[in-house]
Short mmCIF file of C-alpha atoms in Angstrom, two decimals:
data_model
loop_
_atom_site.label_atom_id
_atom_site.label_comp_id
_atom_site.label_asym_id
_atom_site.label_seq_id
_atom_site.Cartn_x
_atom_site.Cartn_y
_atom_site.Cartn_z
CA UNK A 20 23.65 -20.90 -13.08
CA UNK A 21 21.40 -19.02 -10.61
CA UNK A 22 19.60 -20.65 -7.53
CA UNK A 23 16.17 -21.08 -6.24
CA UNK A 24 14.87 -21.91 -2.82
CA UNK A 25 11.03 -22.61 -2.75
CA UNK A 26 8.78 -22.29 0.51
CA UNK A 27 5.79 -24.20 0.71
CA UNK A 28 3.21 -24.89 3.29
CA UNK A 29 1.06 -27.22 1.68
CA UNK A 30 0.25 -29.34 -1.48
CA UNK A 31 2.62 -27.19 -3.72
CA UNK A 32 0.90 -27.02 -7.06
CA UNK A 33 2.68 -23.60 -7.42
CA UNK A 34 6.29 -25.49 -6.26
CA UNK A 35 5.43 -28.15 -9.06
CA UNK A 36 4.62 -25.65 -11.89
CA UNK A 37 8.22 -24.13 -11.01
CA UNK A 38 9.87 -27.86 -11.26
CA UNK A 39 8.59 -28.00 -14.14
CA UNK A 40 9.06 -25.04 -15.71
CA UNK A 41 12.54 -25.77 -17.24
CA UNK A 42 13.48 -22.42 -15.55
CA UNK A 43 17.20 -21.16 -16.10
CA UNK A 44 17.92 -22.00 -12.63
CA UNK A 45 19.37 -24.72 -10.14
CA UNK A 46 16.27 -25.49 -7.32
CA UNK A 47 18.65 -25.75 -4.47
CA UNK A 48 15.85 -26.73 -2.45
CA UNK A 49 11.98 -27.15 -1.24
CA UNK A 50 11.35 -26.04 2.35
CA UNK A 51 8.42 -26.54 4.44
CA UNK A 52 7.37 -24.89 7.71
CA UNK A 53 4.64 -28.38 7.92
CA UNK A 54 6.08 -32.03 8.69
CA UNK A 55 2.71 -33.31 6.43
CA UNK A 56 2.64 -30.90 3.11
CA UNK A 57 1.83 -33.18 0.18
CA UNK A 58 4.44 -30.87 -1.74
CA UNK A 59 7.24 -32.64 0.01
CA UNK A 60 6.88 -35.79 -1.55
CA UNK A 61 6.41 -34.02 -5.06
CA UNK A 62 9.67 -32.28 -4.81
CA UNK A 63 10.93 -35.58 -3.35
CA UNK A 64 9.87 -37.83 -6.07
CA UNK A 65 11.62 -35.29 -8.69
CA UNK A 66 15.06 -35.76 -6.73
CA UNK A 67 14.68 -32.42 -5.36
CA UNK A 68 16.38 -31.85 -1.55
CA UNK A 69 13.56 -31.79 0.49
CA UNK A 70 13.93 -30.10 4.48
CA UNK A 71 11.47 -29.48 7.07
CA UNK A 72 11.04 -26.97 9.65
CA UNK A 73 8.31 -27.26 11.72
CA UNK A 74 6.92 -24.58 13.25
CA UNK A 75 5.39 -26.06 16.36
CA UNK A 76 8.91 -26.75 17.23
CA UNK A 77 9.94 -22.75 17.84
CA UNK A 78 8.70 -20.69 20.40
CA UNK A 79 7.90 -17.98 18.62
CA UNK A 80 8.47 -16.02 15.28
CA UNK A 81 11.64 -14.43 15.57
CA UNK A 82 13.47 -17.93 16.74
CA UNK A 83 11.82 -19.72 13.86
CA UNK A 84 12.52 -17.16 10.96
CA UNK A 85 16.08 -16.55 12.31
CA UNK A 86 16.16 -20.69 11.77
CA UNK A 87 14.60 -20.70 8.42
CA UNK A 88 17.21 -17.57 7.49
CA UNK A 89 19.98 -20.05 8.48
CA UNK A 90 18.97 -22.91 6.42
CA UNK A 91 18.18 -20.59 3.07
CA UNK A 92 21.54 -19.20 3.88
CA UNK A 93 23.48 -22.55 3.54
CA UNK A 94 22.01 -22.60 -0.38
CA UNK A 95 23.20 -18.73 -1.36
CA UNK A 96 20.31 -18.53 -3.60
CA UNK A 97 19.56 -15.94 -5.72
CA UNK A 98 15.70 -16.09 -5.27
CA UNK A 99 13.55 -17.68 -2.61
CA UNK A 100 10.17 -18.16 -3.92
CA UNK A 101 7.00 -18.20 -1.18
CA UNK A 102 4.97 -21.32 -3.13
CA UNK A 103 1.78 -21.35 -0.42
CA UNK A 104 3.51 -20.72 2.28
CA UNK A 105 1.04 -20.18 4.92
CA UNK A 106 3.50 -18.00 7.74
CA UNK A 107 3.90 -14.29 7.84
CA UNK A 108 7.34 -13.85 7.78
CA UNK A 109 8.92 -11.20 10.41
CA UNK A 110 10.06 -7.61 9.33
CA UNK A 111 13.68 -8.32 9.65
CA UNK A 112 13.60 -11.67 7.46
CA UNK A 113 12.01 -9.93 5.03
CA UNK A 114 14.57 -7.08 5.23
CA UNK A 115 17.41 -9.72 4.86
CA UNK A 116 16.01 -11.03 1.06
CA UNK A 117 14.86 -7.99 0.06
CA UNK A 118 14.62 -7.54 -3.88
CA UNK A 119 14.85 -11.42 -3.98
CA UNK A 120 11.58 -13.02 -2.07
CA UNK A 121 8.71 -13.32 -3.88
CA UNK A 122 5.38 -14.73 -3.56
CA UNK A 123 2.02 -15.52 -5.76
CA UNK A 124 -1.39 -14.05 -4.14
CA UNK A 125 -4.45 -15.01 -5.77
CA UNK A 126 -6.26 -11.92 -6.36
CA UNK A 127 -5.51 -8.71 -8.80
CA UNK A 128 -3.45 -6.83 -5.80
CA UNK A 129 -3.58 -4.22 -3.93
CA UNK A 130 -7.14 -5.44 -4.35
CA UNK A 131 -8.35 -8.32 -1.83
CA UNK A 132 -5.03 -9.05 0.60
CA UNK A 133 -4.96 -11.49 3.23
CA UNK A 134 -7.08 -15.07 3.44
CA UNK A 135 -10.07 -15.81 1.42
CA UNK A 136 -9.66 -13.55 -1.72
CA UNK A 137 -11.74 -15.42 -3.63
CA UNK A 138 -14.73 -14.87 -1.40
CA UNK A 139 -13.64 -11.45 -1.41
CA UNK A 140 -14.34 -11.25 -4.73
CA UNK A 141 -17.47 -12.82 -5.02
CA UNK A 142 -18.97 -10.74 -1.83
CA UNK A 143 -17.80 -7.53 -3.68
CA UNK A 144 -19.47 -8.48 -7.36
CA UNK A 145 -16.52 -7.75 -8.92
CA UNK A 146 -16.09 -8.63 -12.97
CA UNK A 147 -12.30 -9.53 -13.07
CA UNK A 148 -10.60 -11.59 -10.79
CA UNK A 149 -7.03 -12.39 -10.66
CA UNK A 150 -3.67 -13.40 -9.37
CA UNK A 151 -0.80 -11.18 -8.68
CA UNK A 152 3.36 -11.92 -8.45
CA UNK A 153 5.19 -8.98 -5.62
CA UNK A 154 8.57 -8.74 -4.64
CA UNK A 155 7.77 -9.26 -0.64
CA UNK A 156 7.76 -6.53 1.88
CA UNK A 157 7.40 -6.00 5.39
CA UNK A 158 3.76 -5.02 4.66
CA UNK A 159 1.39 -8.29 3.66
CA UNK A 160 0.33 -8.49 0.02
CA UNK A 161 1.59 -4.91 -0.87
CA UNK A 162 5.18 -5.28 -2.40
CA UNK A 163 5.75 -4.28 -5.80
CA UNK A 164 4.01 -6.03 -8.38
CA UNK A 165 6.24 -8.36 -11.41
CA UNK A 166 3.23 -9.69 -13.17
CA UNK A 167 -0.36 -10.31 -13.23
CA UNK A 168 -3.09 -12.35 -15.04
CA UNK A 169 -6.55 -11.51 -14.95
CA UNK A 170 -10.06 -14.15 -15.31
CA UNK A 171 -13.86 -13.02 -15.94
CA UNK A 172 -15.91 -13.54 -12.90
CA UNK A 173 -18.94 -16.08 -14.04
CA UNK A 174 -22.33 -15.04 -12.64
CA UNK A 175 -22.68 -19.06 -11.32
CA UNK A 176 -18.92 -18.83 -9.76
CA UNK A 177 -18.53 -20.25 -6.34
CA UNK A 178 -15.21 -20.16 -4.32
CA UNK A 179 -14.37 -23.23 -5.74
CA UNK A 180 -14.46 -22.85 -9.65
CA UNK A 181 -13.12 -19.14 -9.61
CA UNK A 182 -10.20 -20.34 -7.68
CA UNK A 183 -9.44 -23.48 -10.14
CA UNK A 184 -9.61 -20.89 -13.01
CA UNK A 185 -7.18 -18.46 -10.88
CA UNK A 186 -4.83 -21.14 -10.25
CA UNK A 187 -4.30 -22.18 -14.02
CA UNK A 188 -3.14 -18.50 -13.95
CA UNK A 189 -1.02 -18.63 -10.71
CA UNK A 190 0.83 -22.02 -12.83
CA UNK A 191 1.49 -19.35 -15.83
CA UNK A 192 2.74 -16.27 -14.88
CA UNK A 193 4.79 -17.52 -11.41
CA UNK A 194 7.56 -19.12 -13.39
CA UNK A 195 7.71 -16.37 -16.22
CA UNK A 196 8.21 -14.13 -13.40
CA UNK A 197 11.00 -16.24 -12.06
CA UNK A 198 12.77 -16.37 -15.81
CA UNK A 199 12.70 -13.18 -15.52
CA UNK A 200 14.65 -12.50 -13.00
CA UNK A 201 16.88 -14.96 -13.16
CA UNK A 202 17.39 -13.71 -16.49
CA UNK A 203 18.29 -10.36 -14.94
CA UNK A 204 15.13 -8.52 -16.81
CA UNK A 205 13.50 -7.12 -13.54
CA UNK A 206 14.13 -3.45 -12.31
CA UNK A 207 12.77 -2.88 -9.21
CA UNK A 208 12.69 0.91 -8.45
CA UNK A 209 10.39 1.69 -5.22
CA UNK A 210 7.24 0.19 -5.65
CA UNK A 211 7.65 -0.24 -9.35
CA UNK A 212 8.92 -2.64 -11.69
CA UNK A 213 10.08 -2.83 -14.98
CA UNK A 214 10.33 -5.34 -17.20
CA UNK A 215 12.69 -5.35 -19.97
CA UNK A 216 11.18 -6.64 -23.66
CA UNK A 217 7.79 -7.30 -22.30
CA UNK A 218 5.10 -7.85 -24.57
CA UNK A 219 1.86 -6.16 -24.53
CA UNK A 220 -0.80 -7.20 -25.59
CA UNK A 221 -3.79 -5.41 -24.92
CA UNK A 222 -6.19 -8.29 -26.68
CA UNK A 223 -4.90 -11.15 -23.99
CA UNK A 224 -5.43 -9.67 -20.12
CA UNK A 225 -1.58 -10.43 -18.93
CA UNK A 226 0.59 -7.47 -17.86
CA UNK A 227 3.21 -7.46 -19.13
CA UNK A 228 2.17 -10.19 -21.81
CA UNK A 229 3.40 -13.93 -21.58
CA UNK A 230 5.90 -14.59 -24.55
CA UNK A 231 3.41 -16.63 -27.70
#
């Protein structure tokens, strides 16, 4: 069976919609770059290895993601999964899991990168708001895209209640994206990527479609 390493930061309500996924996967393990992320006693409590790395406790980038490198190393996994993990990750880690790091960003990418998208959003009137799963590269936010899953912008949104509808979205299409490539249906080719026996569905706003 294939492995999975998850990366969190903080509470990990991504990391616990991939626990509980029933994914075609081992989770090796949960690591965190914060001593105090709620998410660790989560994975904990599930009997999941738990390991720490704090960042306060490298000098600088390039020790500490040469450390983290290390650790994920000792696991082999076949996918590391970024699960709100709040660090920019260096060019050459990056380089070293390339075509198997991903991450969740909420907002329909390219559109809205970097912190706040949700204010983004609402500061730009836009009618459809999203989340987006990307292979990770060197470039923040930009990698190729796996899946996506779109909400309606409410005229009386604030930050808070278009993020809470966004994040029942993030919960959905982060672990179909990690069936599918553990189940070896991703292509990546440059910036693209196919999926093999996606649905569409051009009545329900996922692309590709979630299985009924």
């Amino acid at each position: 069976m294939k492995s999975l390493v998850i990366l969190i930061s903080g509470r990990g309500s991504n990391m616990q919609a991939l626990l509980e996924a029933n994914l075609p996967a081992r989770i090796a393990a949960v690591i965190s770059n914060k001593p105090e992320a709620p998410g660790l006693e989560i994975a904990r409590s599930r009997g999941y290895e738990t390991i720490v790395l704090d960042q306060r406790s490298y000098p600088d980038r390039e020790v500490f993601d040469q450390k983290l490198a290390e650790v994920i190393d000792a696991y082999a996994p076949d996918l590391v999964a970024l699960a709100g993990f709040m660090r920019l990750l260096g060019g050459s880690f990056v380089s070293r899991y390339e075509g198997r790091l991903i991450n969740i960003h909420p907002s329909l990418l390219p559109a809205f990168p970097g912190l706040h998208p949700h204010r983004q959003a609402l500061k730009e009137g836009v009618k459809v708001h999203g989340c987006t799963v990307h292979f990770v590269t060197a470039e923040t936010d930009r990698g190729p895209i796996i899946i996506q899953a779109a909400v309606q912008v409410i005229p009386s949104d604030t930050e808070e209640t278009l993020a809470a509808r966004v994040l029942q979205q993030e919960h959905r299409i982060y672990p179909e994206a990690v069936r599918w490539f553990m189940k070896d249906r991703l292509k990546l080719s440059d910036n693209s990527v196919e999926v093999s026996d996606a649905d569409f569905d051009d009545s329900v706003l996922y692309s590709p479609g979630l299985s009924k």
